[in-house]
mmCIF file of C-alpha atoms in Angstrom:
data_model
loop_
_atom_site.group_PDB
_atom_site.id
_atom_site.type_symbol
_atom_site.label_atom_id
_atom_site.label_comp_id
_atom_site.label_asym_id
_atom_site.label_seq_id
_atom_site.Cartn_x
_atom_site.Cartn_y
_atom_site.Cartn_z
ATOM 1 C CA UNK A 1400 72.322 108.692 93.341
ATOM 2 C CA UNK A 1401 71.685 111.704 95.174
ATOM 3 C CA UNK A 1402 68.440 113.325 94.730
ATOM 4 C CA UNK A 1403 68.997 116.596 92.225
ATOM 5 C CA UNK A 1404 67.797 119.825 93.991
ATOM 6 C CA UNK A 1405 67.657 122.592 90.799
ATOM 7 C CA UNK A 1406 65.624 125.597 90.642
ATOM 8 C CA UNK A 1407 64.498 123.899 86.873
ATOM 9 C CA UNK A 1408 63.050 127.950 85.453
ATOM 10 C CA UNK A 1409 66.493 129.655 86.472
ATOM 11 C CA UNK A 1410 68.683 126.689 85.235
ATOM 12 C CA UNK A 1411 70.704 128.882 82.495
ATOM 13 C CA UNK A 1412 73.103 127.004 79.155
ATOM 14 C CA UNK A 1413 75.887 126.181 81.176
ATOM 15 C CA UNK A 1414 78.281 123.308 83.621
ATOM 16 C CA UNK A 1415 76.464 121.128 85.875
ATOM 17 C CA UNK A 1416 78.315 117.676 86.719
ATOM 18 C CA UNK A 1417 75.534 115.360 86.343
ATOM 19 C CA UNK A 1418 76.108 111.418 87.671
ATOM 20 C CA UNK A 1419 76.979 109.523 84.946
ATOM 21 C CA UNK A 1420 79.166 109.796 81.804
ATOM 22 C CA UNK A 1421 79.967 107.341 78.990
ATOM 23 C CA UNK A 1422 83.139 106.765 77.383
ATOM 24 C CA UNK A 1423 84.589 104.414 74.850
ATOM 25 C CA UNK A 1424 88.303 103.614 73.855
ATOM 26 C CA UNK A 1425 89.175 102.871 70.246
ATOM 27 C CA UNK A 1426 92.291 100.401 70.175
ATOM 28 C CA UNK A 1427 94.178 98.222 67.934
ATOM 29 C CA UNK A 1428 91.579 99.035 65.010
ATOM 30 C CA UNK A 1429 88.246 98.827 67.218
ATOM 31 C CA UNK A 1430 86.334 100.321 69.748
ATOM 32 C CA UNK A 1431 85.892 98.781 73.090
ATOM 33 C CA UNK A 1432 81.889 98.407 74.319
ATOM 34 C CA UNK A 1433 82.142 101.528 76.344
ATOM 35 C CA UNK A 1434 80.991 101.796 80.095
ATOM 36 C CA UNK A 1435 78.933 104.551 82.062
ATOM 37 C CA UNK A 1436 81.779 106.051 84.378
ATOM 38 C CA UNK A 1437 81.479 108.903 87.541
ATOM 39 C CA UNK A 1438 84.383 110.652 87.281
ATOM 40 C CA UNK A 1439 84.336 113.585 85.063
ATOM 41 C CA UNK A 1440 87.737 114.173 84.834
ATOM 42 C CA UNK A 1441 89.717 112.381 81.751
ATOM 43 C CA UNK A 1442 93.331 111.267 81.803
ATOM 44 C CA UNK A 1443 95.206 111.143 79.156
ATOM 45 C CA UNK A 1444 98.740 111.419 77.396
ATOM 46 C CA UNK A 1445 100.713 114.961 77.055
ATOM 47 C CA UNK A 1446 101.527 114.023 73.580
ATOM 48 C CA UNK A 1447 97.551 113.397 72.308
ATOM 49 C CA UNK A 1448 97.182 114.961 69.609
ATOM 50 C CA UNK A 1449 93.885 116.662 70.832
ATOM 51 C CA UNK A 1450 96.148 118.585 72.509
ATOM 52 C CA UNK A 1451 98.593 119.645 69.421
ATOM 53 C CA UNK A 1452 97.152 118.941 65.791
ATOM 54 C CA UNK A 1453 93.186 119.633 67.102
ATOM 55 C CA UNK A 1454 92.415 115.872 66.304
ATOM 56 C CA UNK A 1455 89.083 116.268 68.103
ATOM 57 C CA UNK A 1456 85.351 116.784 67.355
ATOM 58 C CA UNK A 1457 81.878 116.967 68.728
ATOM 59 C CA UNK A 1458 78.336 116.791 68.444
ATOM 60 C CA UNK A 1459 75.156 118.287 70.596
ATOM 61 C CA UNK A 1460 71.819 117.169 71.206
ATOM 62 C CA UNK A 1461 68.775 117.222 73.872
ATOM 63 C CA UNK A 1462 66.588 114.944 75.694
ATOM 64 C CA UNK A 1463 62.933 115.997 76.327
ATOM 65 C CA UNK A 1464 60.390 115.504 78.746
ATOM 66 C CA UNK A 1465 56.964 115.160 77.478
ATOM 67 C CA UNK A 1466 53.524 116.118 78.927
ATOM 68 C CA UNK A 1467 52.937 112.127 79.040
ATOM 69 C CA UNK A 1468 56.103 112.091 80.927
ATOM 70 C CA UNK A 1469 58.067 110.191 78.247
ATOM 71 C CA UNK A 1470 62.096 111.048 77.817
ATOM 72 C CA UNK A 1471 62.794 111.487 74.326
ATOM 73 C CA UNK A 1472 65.582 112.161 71.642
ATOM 74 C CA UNK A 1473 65.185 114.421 68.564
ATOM 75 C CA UNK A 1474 66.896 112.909 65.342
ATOM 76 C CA UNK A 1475 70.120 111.516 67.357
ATOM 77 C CA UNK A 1476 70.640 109.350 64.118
ATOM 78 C CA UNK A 1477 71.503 113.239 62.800
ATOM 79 C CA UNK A 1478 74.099 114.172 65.330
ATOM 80 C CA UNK A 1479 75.938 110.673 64.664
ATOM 81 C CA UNK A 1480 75.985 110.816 60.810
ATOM 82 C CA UNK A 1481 77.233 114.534 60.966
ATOM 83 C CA UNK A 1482 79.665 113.155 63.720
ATOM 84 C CA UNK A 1483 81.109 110.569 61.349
ATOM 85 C CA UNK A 1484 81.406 113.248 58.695
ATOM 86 C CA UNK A 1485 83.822 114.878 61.404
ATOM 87 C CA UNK A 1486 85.975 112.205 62.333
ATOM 88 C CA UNK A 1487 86.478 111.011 58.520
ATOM 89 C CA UNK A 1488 87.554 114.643 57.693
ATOM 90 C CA UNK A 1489 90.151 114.508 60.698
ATOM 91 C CA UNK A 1490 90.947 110.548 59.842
ATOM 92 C CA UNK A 1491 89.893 109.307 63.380
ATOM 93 C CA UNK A 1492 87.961 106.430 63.292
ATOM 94 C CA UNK A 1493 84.041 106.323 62.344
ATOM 95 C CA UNK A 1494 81.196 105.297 65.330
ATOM 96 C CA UNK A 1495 78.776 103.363 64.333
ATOM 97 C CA UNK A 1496 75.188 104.957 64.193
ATOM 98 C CA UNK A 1497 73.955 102.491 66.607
ATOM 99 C CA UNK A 1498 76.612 102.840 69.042
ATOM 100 C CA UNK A 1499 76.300 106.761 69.132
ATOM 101 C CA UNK A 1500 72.663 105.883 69.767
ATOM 102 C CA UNK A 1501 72.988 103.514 72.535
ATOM 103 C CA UNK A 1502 75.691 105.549 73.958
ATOM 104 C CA UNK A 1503 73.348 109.166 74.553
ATOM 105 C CA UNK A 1504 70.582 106.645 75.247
ATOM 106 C CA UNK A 1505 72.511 105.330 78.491
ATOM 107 C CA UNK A 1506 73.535 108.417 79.452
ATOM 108 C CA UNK A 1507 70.246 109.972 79.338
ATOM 109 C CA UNK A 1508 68.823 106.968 81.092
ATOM 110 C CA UNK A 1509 71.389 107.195 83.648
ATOM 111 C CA UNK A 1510 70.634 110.317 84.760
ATOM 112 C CA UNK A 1511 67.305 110.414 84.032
ATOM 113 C CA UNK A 1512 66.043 112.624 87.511
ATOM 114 C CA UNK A 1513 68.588 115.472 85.182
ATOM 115 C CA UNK A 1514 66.235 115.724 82.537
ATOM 116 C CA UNK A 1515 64.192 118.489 83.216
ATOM 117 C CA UNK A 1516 60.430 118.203 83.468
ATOM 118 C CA UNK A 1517 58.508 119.364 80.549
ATOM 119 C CA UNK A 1518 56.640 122.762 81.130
ATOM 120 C CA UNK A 1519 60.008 124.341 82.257
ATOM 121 C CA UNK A 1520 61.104 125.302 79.250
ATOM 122 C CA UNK A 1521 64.349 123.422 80.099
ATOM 123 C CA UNK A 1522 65.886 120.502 78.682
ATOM 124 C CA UNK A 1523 68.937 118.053 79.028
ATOM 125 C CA UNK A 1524 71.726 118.690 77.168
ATOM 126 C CA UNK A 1525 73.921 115.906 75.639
ATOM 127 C CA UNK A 1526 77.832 116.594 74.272
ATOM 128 C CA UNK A 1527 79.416 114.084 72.268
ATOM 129 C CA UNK A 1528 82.613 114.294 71.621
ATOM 130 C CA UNK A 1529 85.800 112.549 70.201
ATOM 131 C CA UNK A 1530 89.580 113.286 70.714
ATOM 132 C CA UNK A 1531 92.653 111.643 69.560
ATOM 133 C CA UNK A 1532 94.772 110.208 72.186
ATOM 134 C CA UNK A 1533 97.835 108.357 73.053
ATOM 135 C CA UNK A 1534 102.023 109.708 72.833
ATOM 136 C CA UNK A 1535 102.486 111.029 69.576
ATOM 137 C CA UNK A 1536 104.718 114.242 68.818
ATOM 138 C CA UNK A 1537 104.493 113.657 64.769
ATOM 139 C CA UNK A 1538 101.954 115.486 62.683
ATOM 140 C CA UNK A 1539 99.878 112.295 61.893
ATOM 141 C CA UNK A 1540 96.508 111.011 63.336
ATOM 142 C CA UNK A 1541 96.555 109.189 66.587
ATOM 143 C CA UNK A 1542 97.181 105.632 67.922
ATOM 144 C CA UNK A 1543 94.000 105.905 70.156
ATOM 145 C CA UNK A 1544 91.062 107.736 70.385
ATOM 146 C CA UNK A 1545 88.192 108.223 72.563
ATOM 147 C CA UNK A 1546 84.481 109.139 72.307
ATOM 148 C CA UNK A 1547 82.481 110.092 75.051
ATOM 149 C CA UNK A 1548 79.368 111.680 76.184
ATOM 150 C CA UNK A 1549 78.190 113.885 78.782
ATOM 151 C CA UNK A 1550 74.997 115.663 79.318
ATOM 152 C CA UNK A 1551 73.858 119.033 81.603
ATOM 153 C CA UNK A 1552 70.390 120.071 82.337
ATOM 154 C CA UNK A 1553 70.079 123.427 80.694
ATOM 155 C CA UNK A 1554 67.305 126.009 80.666
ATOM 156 C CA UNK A 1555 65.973 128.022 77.485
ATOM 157 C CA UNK A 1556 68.706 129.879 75.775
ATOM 158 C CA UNK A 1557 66.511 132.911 76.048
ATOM 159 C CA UNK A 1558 65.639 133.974 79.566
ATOM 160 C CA UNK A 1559 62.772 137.017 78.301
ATOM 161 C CA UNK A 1560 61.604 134.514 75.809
ATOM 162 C CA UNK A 1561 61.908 134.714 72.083
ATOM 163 C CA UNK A 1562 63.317 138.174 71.399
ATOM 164 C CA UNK A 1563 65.493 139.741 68.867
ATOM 165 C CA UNK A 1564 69.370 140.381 68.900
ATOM 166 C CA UNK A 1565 71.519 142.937 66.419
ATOM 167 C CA UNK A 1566 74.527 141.264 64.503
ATOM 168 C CA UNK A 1567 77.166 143.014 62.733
ATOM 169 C CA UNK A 1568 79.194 141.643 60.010
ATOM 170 C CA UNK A 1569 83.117 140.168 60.728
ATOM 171 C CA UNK A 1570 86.029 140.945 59.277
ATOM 172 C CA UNK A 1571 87.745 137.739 60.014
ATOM 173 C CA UNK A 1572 86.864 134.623 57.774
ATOM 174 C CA UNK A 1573 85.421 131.857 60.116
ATOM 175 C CA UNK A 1574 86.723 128.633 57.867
ATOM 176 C CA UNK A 1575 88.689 128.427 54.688
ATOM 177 C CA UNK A 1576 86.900 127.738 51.319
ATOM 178 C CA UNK A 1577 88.089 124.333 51.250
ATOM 179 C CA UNK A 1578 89.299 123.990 54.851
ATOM 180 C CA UNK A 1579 86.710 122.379 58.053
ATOM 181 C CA UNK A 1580 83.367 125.002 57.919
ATOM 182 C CA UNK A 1581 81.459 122.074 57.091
ATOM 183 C CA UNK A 1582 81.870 120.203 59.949
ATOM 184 C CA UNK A 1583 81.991 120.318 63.920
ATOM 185 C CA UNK A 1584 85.390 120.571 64.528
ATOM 186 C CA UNK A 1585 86.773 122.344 67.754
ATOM 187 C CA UNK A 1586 89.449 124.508 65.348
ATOM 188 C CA UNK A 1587 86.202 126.441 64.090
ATOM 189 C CA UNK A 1588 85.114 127.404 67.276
ATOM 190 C CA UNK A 1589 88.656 128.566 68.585
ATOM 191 C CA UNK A 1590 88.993 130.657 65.593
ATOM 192 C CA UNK A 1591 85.606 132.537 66.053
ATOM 193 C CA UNK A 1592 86.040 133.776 69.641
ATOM 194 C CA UNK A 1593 87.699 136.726 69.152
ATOM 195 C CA UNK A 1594 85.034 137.677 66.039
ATOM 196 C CA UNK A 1595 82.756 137.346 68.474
ATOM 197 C CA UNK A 1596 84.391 139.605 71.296
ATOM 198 C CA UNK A 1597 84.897 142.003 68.966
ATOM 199 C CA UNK A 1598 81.096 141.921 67.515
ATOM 200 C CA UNK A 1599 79.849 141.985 71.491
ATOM 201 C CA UNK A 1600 82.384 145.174 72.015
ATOM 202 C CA UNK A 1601 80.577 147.301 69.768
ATOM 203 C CA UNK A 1602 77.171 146.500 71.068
ATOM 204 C CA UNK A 1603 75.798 143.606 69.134
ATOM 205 C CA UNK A 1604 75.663 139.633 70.012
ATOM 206 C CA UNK A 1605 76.992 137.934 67.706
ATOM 207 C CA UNK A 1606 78.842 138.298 64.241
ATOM 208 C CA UNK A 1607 78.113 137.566 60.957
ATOM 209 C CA UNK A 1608 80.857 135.333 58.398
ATOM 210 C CA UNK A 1609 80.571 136.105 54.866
ATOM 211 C CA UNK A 1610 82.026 133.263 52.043
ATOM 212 C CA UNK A 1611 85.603 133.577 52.127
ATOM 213 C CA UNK A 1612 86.318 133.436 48.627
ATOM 214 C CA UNK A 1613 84.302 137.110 47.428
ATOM 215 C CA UNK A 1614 82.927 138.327 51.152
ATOM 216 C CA UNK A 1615 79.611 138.779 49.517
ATOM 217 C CA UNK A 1616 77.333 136.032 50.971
ATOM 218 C CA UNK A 1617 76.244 135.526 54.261
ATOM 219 C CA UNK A 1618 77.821 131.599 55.426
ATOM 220 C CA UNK A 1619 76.763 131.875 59.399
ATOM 221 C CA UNK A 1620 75.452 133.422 61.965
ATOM 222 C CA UNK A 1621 78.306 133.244 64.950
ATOM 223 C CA UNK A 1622 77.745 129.590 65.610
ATOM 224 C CA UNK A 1623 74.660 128.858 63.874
ATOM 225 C CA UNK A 1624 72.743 128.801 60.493
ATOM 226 C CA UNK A 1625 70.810 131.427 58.417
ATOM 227 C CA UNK A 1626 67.571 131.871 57.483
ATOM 228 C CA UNK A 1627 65.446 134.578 55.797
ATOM 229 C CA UNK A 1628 61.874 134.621 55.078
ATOM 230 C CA UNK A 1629 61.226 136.620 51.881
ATOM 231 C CA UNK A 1630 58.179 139.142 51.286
ATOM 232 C CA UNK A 1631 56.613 136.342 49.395
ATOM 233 C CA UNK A 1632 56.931 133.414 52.237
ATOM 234 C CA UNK A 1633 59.823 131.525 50.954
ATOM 235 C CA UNK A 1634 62.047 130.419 53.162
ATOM 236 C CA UNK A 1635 65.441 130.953 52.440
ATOM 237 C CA UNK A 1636 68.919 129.600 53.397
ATOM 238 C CA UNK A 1637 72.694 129.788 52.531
ATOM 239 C CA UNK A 1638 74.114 127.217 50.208
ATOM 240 C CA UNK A 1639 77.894 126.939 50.701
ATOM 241 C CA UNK A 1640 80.409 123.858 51.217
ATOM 242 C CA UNK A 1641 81.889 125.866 54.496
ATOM 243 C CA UNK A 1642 78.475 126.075 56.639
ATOM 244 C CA UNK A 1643 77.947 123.486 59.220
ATOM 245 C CA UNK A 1644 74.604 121.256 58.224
ATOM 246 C CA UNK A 1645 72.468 122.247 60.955
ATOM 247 C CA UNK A 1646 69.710 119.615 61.888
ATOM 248 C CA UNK A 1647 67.542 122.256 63.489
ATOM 249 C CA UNK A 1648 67.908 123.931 59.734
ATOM 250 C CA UNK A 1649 67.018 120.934 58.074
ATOM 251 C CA UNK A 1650 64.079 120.359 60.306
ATOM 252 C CA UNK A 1651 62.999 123.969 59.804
ATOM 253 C CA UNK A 1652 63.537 123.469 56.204
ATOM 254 C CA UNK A 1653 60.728 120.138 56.391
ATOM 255 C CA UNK A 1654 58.767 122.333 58.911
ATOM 256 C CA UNK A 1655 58.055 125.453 56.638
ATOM 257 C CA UNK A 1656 57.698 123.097 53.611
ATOM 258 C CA UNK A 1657 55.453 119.962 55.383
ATOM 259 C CA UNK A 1658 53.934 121.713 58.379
ATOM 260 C CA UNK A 1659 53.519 125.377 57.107
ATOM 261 C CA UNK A 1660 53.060 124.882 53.168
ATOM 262 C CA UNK A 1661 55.867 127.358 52.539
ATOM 263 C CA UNK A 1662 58.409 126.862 49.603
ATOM 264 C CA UNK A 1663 61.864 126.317 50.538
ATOM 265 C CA UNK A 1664 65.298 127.148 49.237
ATOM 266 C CA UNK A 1665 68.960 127.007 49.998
ATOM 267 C CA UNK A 1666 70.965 129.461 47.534
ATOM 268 C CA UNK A 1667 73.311 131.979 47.937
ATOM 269 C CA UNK A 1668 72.103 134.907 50.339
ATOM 270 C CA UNK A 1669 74.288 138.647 49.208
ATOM 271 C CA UNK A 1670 75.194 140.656 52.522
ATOM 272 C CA UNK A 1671 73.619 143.503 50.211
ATOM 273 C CA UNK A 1672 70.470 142.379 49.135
ATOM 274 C CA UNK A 1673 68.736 141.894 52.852
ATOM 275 C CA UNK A 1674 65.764 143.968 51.941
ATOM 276 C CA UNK A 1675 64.177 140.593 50.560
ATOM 277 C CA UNK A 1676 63.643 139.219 53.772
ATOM 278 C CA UNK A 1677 60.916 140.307 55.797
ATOM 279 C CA UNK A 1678 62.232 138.134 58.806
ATOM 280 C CA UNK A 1679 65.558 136.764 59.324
ATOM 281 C CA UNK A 1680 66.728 134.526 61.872
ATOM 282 C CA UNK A 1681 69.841 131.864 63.322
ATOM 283 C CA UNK A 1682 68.851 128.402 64.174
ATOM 284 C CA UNK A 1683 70.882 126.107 66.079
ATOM 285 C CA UNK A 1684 70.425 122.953 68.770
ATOM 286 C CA UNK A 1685 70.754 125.734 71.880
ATOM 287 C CA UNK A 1686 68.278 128.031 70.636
ATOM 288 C CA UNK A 1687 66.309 126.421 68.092
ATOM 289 C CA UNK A 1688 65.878 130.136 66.558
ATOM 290 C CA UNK A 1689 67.676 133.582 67.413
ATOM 291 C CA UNK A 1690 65.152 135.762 65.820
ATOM 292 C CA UNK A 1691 67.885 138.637 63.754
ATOM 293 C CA UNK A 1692 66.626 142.116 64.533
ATOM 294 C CA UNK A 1693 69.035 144.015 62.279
ATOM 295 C CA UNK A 1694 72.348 143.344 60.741
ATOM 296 C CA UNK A 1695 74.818 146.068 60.762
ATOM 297 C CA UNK A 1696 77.398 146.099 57.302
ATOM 298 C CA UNK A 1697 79.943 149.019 56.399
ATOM 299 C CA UNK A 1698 77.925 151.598 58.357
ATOM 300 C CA UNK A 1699 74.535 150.865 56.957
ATOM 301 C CA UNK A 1700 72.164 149.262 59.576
ATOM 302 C CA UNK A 1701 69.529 147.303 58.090
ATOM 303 C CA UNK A 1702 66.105 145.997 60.075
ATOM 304 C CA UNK A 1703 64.381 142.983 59.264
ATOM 305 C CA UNK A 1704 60.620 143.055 61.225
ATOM 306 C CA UNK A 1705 61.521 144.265 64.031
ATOM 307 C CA UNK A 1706 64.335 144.981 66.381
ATOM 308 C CA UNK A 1707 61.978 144.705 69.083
ATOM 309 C CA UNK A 1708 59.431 141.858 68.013
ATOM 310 C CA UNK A 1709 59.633 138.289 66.417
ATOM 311 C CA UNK A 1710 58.210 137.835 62.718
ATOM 312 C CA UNK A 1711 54.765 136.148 63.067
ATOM 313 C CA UNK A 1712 56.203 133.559 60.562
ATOM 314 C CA UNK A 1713 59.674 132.959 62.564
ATOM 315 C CA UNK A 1714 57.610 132.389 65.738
ATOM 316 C CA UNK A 1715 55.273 129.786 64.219
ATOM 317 C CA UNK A 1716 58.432 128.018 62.834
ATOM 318 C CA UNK A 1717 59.512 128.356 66.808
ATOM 319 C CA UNK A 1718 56.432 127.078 68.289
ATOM 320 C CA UNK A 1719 56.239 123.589 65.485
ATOM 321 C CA UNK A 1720 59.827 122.734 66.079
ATOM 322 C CA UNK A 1721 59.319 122.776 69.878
ATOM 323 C CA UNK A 1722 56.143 121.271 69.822
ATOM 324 C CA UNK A 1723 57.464 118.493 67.925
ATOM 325 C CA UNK A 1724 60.468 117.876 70.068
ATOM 326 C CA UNK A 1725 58.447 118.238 73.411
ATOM 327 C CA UNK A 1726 56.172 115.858 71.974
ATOM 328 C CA UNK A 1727 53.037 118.328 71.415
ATOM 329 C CA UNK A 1728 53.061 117.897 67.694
ATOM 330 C CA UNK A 1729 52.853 115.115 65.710
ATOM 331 C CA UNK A 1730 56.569 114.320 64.412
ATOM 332 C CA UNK A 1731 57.916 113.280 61.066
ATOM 333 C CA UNK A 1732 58.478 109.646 60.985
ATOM 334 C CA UNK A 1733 61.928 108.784 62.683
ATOM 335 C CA UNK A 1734 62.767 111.892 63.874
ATOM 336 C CA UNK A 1735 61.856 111.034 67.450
ATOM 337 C CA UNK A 1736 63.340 108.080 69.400
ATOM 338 C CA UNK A 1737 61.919 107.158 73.043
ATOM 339 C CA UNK A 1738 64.547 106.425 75.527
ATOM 340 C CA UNK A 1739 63.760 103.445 77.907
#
C-alpha cells in the first residue's frame, strides 16, 4: 500500500481511486463470497442489461473517524434494506443484510489510511452498487449480476460551512406516480440532470419536483429530502410513495423528536403554503442538511429565515446528527457499527 498524501481540509465530493474494491458475482441462483480486488476498472458483456434496460442500482454511505480514533459506520443496516428494496423493484437478486455489511466493512478496513481523520470535517465515502450483467438483447432481467463497493475520501459538501442555497421549482416531473421515485435507481438520476442544468442556468442550485399527479406538493429537493420547521417547532416532511426514504431524514426525524423534544410529521407539504415554515431545508448522506434560503415558484420568491443565515433550529439538527456520526454524541442504539 502506498502511503496516501491528501491535503484532508481541501479534499472536495468527488473521484479518488482508493486501493481496494469489493465485488461479488451472482450466478446460477447465488452469490459467490466476494473478494477485495485492485483494479477499478469492470469488464463486462455489451449486451448487460445495465447497459440497455437500466437494470442497475445503488446505495451511499460514510465511514467516520472518531476523536478516540475509532472507524465507524452510521446505520449501514439502512443502506442495505433500502438496497434490497431496489433490486426487488428491478427483479435482480436480493443481498443479504449481513453480506452488504461485511462487504463496506472490508472495504473500509482495507483502506483504512483513506478514511479521513476526524477534525477535518472530511469523511470516507462508500458506493454500493448493483448492475445486471451477462449477453442478453431481450427486455427481461439478467442472467448475472454483480454488486460491488467502492469508497473515496471526500471533504464536507460545503466548503464556507453551513450556508444557504436558492431553489426554484421544475417543470419536469422527476419519477412517475407509480413508476421508481421511491427507490435508488440510476434511471432517476439520469432523468433529473437536465432539471437541474436548467435550475443552475437561471441562478439557483438546485430544483424543486412537485407530485406528479396535481404539481401541488413539494416530493424533493434535486436529489434529496424535504424538511420544514413550522412557526410552532414541528418538524415537517413530505409524505409521498415517489420520494426516496432518506436515512439522514429518518434520523433527523428521531433527532428532532428524541434529542430535541420537537413533534414530528410527514404529510403533504403545498408548493403554496411555504409561509408555515420558518426554516426549510434538504437532507441527504452528502450533506447531511442544505439549509433552503428561498424557493422561487411562478415568479413569486419566497424566503424562509434567511437567504444569508442558517435557522438556529436547522443548525442544531446539523450539529446532533454529526455529533452522533463522528461519535461526539451519544447514538441511538444500533445505529452505529465499529469497523475492526
Amino acid at each position: 500500500m502506498g502511503s496516501v498524501n491528501i491535503d484532508w481540509k481541501n479534499l472536495r465530493f468527488e473521484y479518488i481511486k482508493t486501493d481496494y474494491r469489493y465485488v461479488s458475482r451472482y450466478k446460477d441462483g447465488s452469490w459467490d463470497e466476494g473478494k477485495l480486488v485492485e483494479d477499478n476498472k469492470l469488464c463486462i458483456s455489451e449486451a448487460s442489461t445495465a447497459l440497455h434496460y437500466g437494470q442497475q442500482c445503488f446505495e451511499g454511505l460514510k465511514a467516520y473517524h472518531t476523536k478516540e480514533g475509532k472507524i465507524q459506520l452510521f446505520r449501514p443496516d439502512e443502506n442495505a434494506k433500502r438496497m434490497n428494496k431496489s433490486l426487488k423493484r428491478l427483479l435482480m437478486p436480493e443481498i443479504p443484510e449481513e453480506k452488504f455489511i461485511d462487504a463496506c466493512m472490508q472495504v473500509v478496513k482495507a483502506n483504512e489510511e483513506y478514511v479521513p481523520p476526524y477534525g477535518s470535517g472530511a469523511t470516507l465515502y462508500l458506493r454500493p452498487f448493483a448492475i445486471g450483467v451477462g449477453d442478453n438483447v431481450g427486455v427481461k432481467p439478467a442472467p448475472e449480476y454483480l454488486f460491488c463497493v467502492f469508497c473515496v475520501p471526500v471533504g464536507p459538501y460545503f466548503k464556507g460551512g453551513l450556508k444557504p442555497v436558492n431553489f426554484t421549482v421544475a417543470e419536469h416531473d422527476r419519477a412517475a406516480p407509480k413508476g421508481t421515485g421511491g427507490v435508488k435507481v440510476g434511471g432517476n438520476y439520469a432523468a433529473s440532470l437536465l432539471p437541474h442544468e436548467i435550475a443552475v442556468e437561471k441562478g439557483y442550485a438546485d430544483c424543486i419536483y412537485l407530485d406528479p399527479s396535481t404539481h401541488t406538493k413539494i416530493e424533493e429537493v434535486g436529489a434529496a429530502n424535504f424538511f420544514g420547521i413550522t412557526k410552532d417547532d414541528k418538524f415537517i416532511t413530505p409524505k409521498s410513495e415517489s420520494i426516496l426514504p432518506s436515512i439522514t431524514k429518518y434520523s433527523l426525524m428521531h433527532v428532532a423528536k428524541e434529542y430535541l423534544g420537537m413533534e414530528v410529521e410527514e404529510r403533504d407539504v403545498y408548493i403554496d403554503k411555504l409561509d408555515e415554515f420558518k426554516e426549510a431545508g434538504a437532507c441527504g448522506t452528502a450533506a447531511v442538511i442544505t439549509p433552503i434560503g428561498g424557493i422561487e415558484y411562478n415568479g413569486d420568491f419566497h424566503v424562509f429565515y434567511s437567504e444569508e443565515e442558517v435557522g438556529p433550529v436547522t443548525r442544531k439538527l446539523y450539529d446532533t446528527l454529526t455529533g452522533i456520526q463522528f461519535g461526539d454524541v451519544e447514538a441511538p442504539k444500533g445505529w452505529i457499527k465499529e469497523v475492526k
